[in-house]
Short mmCIF file of C-alpha atoms in Angstrom, two decimals:
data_model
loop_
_atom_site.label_atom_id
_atom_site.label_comp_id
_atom_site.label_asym_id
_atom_site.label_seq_id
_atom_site.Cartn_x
_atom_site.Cartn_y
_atom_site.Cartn_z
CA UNK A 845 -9.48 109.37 -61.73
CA UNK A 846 -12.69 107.22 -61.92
CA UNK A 847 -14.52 107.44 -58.46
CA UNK A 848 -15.81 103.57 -58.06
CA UNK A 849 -19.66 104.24 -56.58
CA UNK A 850 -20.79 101.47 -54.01
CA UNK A 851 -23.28 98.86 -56.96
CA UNK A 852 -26.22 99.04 -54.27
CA UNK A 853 -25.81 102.81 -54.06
CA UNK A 854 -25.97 103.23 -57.99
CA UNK A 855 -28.64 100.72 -58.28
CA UNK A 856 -31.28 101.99 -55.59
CA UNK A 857 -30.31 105.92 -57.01
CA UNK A 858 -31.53 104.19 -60.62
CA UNK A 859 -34.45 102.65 -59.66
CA UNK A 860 -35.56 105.36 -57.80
CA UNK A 861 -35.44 108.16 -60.23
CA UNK A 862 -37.37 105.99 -62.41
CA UNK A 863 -40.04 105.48 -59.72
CA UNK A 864 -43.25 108.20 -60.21
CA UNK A 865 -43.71 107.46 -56.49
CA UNK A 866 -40.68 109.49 -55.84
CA UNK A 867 -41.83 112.52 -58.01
CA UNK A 868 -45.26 112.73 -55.79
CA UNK A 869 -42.75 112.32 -52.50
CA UNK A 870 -41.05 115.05 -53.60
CA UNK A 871 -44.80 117.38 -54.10
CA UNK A 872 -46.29 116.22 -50.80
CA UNK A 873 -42.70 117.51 -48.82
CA UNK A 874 -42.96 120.64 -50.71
CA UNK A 875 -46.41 121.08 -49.67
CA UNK A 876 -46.39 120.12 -46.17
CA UNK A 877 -43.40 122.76 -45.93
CA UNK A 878 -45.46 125.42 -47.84
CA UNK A 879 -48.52 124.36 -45.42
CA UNK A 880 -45.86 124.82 -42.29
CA UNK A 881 -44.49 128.15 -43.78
CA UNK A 882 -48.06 129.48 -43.96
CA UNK A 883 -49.42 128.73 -40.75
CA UNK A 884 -46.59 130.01 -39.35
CA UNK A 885 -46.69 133.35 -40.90
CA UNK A 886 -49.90 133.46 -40.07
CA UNK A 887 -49.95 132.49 -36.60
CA UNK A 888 -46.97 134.89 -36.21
CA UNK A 889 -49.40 137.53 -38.18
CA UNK A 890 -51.89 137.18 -35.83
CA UNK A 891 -49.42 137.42 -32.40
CA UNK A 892 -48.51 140.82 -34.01
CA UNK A 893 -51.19 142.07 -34.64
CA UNK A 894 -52.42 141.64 -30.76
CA UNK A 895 -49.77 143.78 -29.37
CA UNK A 896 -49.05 145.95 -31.98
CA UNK A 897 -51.42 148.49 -34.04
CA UNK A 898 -48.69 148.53 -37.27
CA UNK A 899 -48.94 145.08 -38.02
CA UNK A 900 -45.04 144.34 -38.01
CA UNK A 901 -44.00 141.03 -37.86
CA UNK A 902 -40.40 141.42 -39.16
CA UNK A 903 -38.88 141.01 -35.93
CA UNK A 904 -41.06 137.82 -35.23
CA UNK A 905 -40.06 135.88 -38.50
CA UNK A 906 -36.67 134.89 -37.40
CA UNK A 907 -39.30 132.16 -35.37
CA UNK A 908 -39.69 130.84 -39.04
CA UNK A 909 -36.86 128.65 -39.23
CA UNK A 910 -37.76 126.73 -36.23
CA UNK A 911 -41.01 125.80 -37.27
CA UNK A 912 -40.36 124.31 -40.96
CA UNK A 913 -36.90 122.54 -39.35
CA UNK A 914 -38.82 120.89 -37.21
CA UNK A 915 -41.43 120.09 -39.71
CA UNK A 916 -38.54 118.80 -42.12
CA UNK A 917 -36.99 116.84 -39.38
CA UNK A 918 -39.97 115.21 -38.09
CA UNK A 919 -40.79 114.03 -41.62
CA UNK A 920 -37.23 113.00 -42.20
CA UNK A 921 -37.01 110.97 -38.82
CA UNK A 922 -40.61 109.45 -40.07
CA UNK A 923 -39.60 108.15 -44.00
CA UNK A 924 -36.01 106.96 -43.09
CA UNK A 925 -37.02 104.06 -41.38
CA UNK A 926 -39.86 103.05 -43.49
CA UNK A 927 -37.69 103.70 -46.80
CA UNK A 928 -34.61 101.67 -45.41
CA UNK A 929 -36.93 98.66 -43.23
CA UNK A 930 -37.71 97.32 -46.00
CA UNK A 931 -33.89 97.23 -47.81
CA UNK A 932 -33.08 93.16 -46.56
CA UNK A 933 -36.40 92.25 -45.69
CA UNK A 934 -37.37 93.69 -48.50
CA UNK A 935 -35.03 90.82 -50.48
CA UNK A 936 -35.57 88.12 -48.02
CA UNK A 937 -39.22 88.53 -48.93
CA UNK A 938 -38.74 88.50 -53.06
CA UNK A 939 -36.04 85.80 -52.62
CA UNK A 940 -33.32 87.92 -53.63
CA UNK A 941 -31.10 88.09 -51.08
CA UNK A 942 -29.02 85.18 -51.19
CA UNK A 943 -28.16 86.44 -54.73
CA UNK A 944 -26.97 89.45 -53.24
CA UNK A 945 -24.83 87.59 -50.80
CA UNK A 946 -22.94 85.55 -53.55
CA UNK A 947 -21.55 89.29 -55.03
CA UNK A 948 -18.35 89.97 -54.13
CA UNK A 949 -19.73 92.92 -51.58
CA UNK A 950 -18.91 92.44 -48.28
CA UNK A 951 -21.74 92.83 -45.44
CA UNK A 952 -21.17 95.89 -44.35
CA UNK A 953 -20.53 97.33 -47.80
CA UNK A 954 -23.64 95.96 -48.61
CA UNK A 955 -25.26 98.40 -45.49
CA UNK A 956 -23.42 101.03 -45.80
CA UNK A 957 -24.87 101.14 -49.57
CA UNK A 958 -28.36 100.87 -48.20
CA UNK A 959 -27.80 103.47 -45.68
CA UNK A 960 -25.72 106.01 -48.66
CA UNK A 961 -28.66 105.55 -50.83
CA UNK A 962 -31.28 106.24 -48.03
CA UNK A 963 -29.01 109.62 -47.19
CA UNK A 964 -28.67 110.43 -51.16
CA UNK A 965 -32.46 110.29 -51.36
CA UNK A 966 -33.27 111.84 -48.68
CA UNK A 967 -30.91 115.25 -49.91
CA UNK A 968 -33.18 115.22 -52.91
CA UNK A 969 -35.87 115.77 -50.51
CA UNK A 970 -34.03 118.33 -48.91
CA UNK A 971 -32.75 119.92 -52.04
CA UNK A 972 -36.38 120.08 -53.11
CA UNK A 973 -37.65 122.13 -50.19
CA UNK A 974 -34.87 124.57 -49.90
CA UNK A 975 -36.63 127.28 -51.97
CA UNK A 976 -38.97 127.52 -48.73
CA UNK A 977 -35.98 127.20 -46.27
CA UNK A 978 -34.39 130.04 -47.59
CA UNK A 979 -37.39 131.93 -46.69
CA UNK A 980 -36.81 131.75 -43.45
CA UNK A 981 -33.33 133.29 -44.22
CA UNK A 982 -34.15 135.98 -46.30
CA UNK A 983 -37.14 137.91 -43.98
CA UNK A 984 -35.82 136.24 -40.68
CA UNK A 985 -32.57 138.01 -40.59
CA UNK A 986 -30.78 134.37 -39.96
CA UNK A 987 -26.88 133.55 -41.33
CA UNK A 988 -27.03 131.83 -44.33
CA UNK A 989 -24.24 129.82 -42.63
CA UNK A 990 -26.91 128.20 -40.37
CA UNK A 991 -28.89 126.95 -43.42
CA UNK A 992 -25.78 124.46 -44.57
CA UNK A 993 -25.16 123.33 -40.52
CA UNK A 994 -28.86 122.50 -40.92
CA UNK A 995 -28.62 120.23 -43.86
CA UNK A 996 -25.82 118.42 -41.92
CA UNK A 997 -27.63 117.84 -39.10
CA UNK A 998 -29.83 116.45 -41.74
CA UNK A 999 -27.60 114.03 -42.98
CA UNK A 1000 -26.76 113.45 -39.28
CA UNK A 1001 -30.29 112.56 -38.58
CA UNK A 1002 -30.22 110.36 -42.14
CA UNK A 1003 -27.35 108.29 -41.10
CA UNK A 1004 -29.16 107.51 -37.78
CA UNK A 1005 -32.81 106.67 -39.09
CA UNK A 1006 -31.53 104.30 -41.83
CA UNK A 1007 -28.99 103.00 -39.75
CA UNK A 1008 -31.38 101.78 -37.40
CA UNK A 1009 -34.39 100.74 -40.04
CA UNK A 1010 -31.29 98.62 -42.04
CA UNK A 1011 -30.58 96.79 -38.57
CA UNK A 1012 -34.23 96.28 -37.83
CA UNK A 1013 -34.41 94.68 -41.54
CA UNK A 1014 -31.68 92.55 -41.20
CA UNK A 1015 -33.11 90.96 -37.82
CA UNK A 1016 -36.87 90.88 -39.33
CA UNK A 1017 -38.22 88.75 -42.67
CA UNK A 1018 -41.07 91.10 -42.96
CA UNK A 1019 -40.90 94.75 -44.05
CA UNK A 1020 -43.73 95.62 -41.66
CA UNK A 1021 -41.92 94.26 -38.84
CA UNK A 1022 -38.78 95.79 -39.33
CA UNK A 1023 -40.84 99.64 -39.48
CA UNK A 1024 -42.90 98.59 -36.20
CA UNK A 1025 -39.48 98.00 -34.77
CA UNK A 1026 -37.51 100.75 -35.86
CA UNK A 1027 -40.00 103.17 -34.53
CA UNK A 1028 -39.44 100.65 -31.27
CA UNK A 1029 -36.04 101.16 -31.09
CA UNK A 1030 -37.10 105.16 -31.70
CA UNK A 1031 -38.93 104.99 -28.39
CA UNK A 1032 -35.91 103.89 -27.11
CA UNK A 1033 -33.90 106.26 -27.73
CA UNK A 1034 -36.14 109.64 -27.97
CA UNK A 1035 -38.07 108.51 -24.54
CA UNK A 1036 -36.20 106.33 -22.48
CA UNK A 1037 -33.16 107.81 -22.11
CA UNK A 1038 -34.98 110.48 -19.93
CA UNK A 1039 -35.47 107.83 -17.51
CA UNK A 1040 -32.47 108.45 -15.61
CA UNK A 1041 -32.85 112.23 -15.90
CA UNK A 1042 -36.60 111.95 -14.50
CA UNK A 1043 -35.15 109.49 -11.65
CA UNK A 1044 -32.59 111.93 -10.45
CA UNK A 1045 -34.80 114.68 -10.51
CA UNK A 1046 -37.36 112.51 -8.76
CA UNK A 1047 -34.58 110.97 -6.24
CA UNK A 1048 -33.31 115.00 -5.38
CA UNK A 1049 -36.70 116.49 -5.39
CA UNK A 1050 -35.63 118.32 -8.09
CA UNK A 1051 -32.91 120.06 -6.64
CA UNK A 1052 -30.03 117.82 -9.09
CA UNK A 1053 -29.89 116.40 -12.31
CA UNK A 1054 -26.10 115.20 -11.57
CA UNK A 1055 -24.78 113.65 -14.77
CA UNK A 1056 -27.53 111.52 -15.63
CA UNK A 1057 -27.94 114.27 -18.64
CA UNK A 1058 -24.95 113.17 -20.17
CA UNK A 1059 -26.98 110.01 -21.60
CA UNK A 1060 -29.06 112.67 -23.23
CA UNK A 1061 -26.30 112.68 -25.74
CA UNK A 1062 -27.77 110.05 -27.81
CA UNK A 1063 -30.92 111.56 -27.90
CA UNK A 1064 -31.44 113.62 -31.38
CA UNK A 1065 -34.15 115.24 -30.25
CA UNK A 1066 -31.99 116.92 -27.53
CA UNK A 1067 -29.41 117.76 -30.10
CA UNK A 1068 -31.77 119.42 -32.18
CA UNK A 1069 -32.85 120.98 -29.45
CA UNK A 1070 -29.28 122.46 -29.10
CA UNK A 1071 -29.02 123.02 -32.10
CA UNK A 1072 -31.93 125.56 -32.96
CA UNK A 1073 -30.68 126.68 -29.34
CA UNK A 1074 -27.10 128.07 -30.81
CA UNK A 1075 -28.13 129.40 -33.98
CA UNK A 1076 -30.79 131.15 -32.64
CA UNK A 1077 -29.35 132.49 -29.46
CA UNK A 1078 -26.01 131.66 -29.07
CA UNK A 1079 -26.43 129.94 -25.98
CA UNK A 1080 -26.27 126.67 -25.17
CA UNK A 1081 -29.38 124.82 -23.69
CA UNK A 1082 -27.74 123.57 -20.25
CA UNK A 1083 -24.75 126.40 -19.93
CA UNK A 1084 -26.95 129.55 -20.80
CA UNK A 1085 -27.24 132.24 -17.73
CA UNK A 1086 -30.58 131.83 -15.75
CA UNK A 1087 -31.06 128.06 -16.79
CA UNK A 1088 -32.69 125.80 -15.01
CA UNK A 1089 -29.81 123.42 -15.56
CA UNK A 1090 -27.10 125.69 -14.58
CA UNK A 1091 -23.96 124.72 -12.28
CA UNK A 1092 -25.51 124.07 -9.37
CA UNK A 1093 -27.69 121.80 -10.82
CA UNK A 1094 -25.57 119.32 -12.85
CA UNK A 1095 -22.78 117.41 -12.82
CA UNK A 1096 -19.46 118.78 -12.78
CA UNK A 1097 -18.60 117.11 -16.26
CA UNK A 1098 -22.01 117.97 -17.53
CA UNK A 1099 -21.69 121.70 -16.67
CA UNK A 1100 -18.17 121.74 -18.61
CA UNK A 1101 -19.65 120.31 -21.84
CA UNK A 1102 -23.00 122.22 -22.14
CA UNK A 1103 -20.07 125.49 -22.28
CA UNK A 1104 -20.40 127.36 -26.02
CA UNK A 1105 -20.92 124.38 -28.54
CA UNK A 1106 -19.26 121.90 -27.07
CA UNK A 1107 -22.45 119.35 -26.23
CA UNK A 1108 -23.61 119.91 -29.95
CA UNK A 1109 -20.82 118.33 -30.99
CA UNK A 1110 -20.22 115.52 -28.50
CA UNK A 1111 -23.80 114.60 -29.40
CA UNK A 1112 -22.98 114.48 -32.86
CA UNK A 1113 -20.02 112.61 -32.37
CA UNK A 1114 -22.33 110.20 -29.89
CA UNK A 1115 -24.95 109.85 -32.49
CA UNK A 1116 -22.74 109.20 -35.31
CA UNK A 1117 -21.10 106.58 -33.14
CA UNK A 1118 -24.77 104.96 -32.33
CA UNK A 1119 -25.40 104.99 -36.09
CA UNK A 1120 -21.85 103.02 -36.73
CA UNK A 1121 -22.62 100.36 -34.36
CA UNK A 1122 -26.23 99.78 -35.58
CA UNK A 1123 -24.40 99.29 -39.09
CA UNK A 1124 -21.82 96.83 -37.74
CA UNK A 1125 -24.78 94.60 -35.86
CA UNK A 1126 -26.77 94.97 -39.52
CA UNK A 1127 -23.75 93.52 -41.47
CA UNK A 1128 -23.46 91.14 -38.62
CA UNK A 1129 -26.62 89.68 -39.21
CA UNK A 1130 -26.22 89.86 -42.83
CA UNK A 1131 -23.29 87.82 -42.34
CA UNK A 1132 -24.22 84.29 -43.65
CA UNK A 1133 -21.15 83.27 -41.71
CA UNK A 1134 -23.29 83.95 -38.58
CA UNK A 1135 -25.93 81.19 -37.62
CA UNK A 1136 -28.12 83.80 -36.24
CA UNK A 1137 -27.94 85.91 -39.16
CA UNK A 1138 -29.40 82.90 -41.34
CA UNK A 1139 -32.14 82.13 -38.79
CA UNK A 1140 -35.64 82.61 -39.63
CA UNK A 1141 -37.66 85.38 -37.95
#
């Protein structure tokens, strides 16, 4: 059986692994991972040898995997949105992308392809630097189980990211543009949606947070923050004994879902859902059928 690949998908994949810009991409991640793995040891190095005469820092290194996740995930939420602003304005501005509405593609094929091949290239980036991932695995005593759950969240990041740098290129005719409004929509949804939180708390005197954590769903760097939370504990960030978001301080519905891993993945689910309707607004604008999608920006 012939598996039929998505034409922009195949075509981006070709012209990228023809690109030398990709190649030095693929050094400077390695580095900056190397540069995070070696700071870390040594800061950890350092903390060890403080409080303890021997030197050992084999019980500290399990802090390893923390520090170059975060480091790959900050770079990853950085380059999605600049690689995948620039995928319709990118056309609009080389006059290409009328031509690419007269193939037989619909719109959202035709995002869902930019998004696949902003994912695809992104796992080569990922692929690249798992030599110094599995670092963290070997000395820090970690399940090797939690290194593939990483590299979805990954992905789960991915699909976000170019999601929303596809829909700010669809509604901008300048790359530029579209990347000073992806990270705007980024502010949106990392910052703001502690608004409520911050309200409540403020509105209580900090005695509450009711349910206005449950918005905090959307918010990937709260999942993340889950996420490190469970492999490395077992707990979950809101449900764990001696939180300061515990029972009495949440929402009924909130305290249910921060029990074992069930907020992970509701926020998963939530983000994956904000990703899908950031892709249906992008092929919406694509759309030449649409009078707003063929309006100059």
């Amino acid at each position: 059986m012939k598996i039929r690949w998505n034409p922009i998908v195949k075509k981006d994949l070709q012209v990228t692994a023809r690109s030398m810009r990709f190649s030095w991409g693929l050094f400077a991640y390695d580095a900056v991972l190397v540069l995070a793995f070696l700071l870390a040891t040594a800061v950890i190095q350092a903390s060890c040898d403080n409080y303890y005469s021997s030197g050992n820092i084999y019980s500290k290194l399990i802090y390893l995997f923390p520090v170059l996740a975060v480091a790959q995930v900050c770079i990853v939420a950085l380059i999605v949105p600049i690689i995948t602003a620039s995928s319709i304005s990118g056309e609009k501005e080389r006059q290409t992308f009328d031509i690419m509405l007269t193939t037989c593609m619909s719109p959202f094929s035709i995002v869902l392809g930019k998004v696949v091949s902003a994912v695809v290239r992104i796992l080569f980036f990922v692929a690249a630097g798992m030599p110094v991932m599995a670092l963290s695995f070997v000395v820090g005593g970690l399940a090797w189980s939690g290194l593939f759950y990483f590299v979805l969240t990954i992905i789960l990041l991915s699909v976000l990211s170019g999601s929303i740098g596809i829909f700010c290129s669809s509604c901008c005719r300048r790359s530029i543009s579209a990347v000073v409004l992806s990270f705007a929509i980024y502010f949106v949804i990392y910052v703001l949606t502690f608004v409520p939180l911050i309200l409540n708390l403020l509105w209580t005197e900090g005695e509450s947070a009711g349910e206005s954590l449950l918005l905090l769903l959307f918010n990937p760097g709260v999942f993340f923050e889950e996420f490190f939370m469970q492999i490395m504990t077992g707990a979950s960030l809101f449900g764990m004994e001696g939180s300061t978001f515990s029972r009495g301080d949440v929402g009924l519905l909130t305290y249910y879902l921060s029990q074992g891993k069930t907020w992970m993945f509701l926020s998963a689910a939530c983000i994956l859902l904000l990703s899908l309707l950031f892709m249906i607004a992008a092929a919406w604008r694509v759309n030449p059928m649409n009078a707003s999608g063929s309006r100059k920006k």
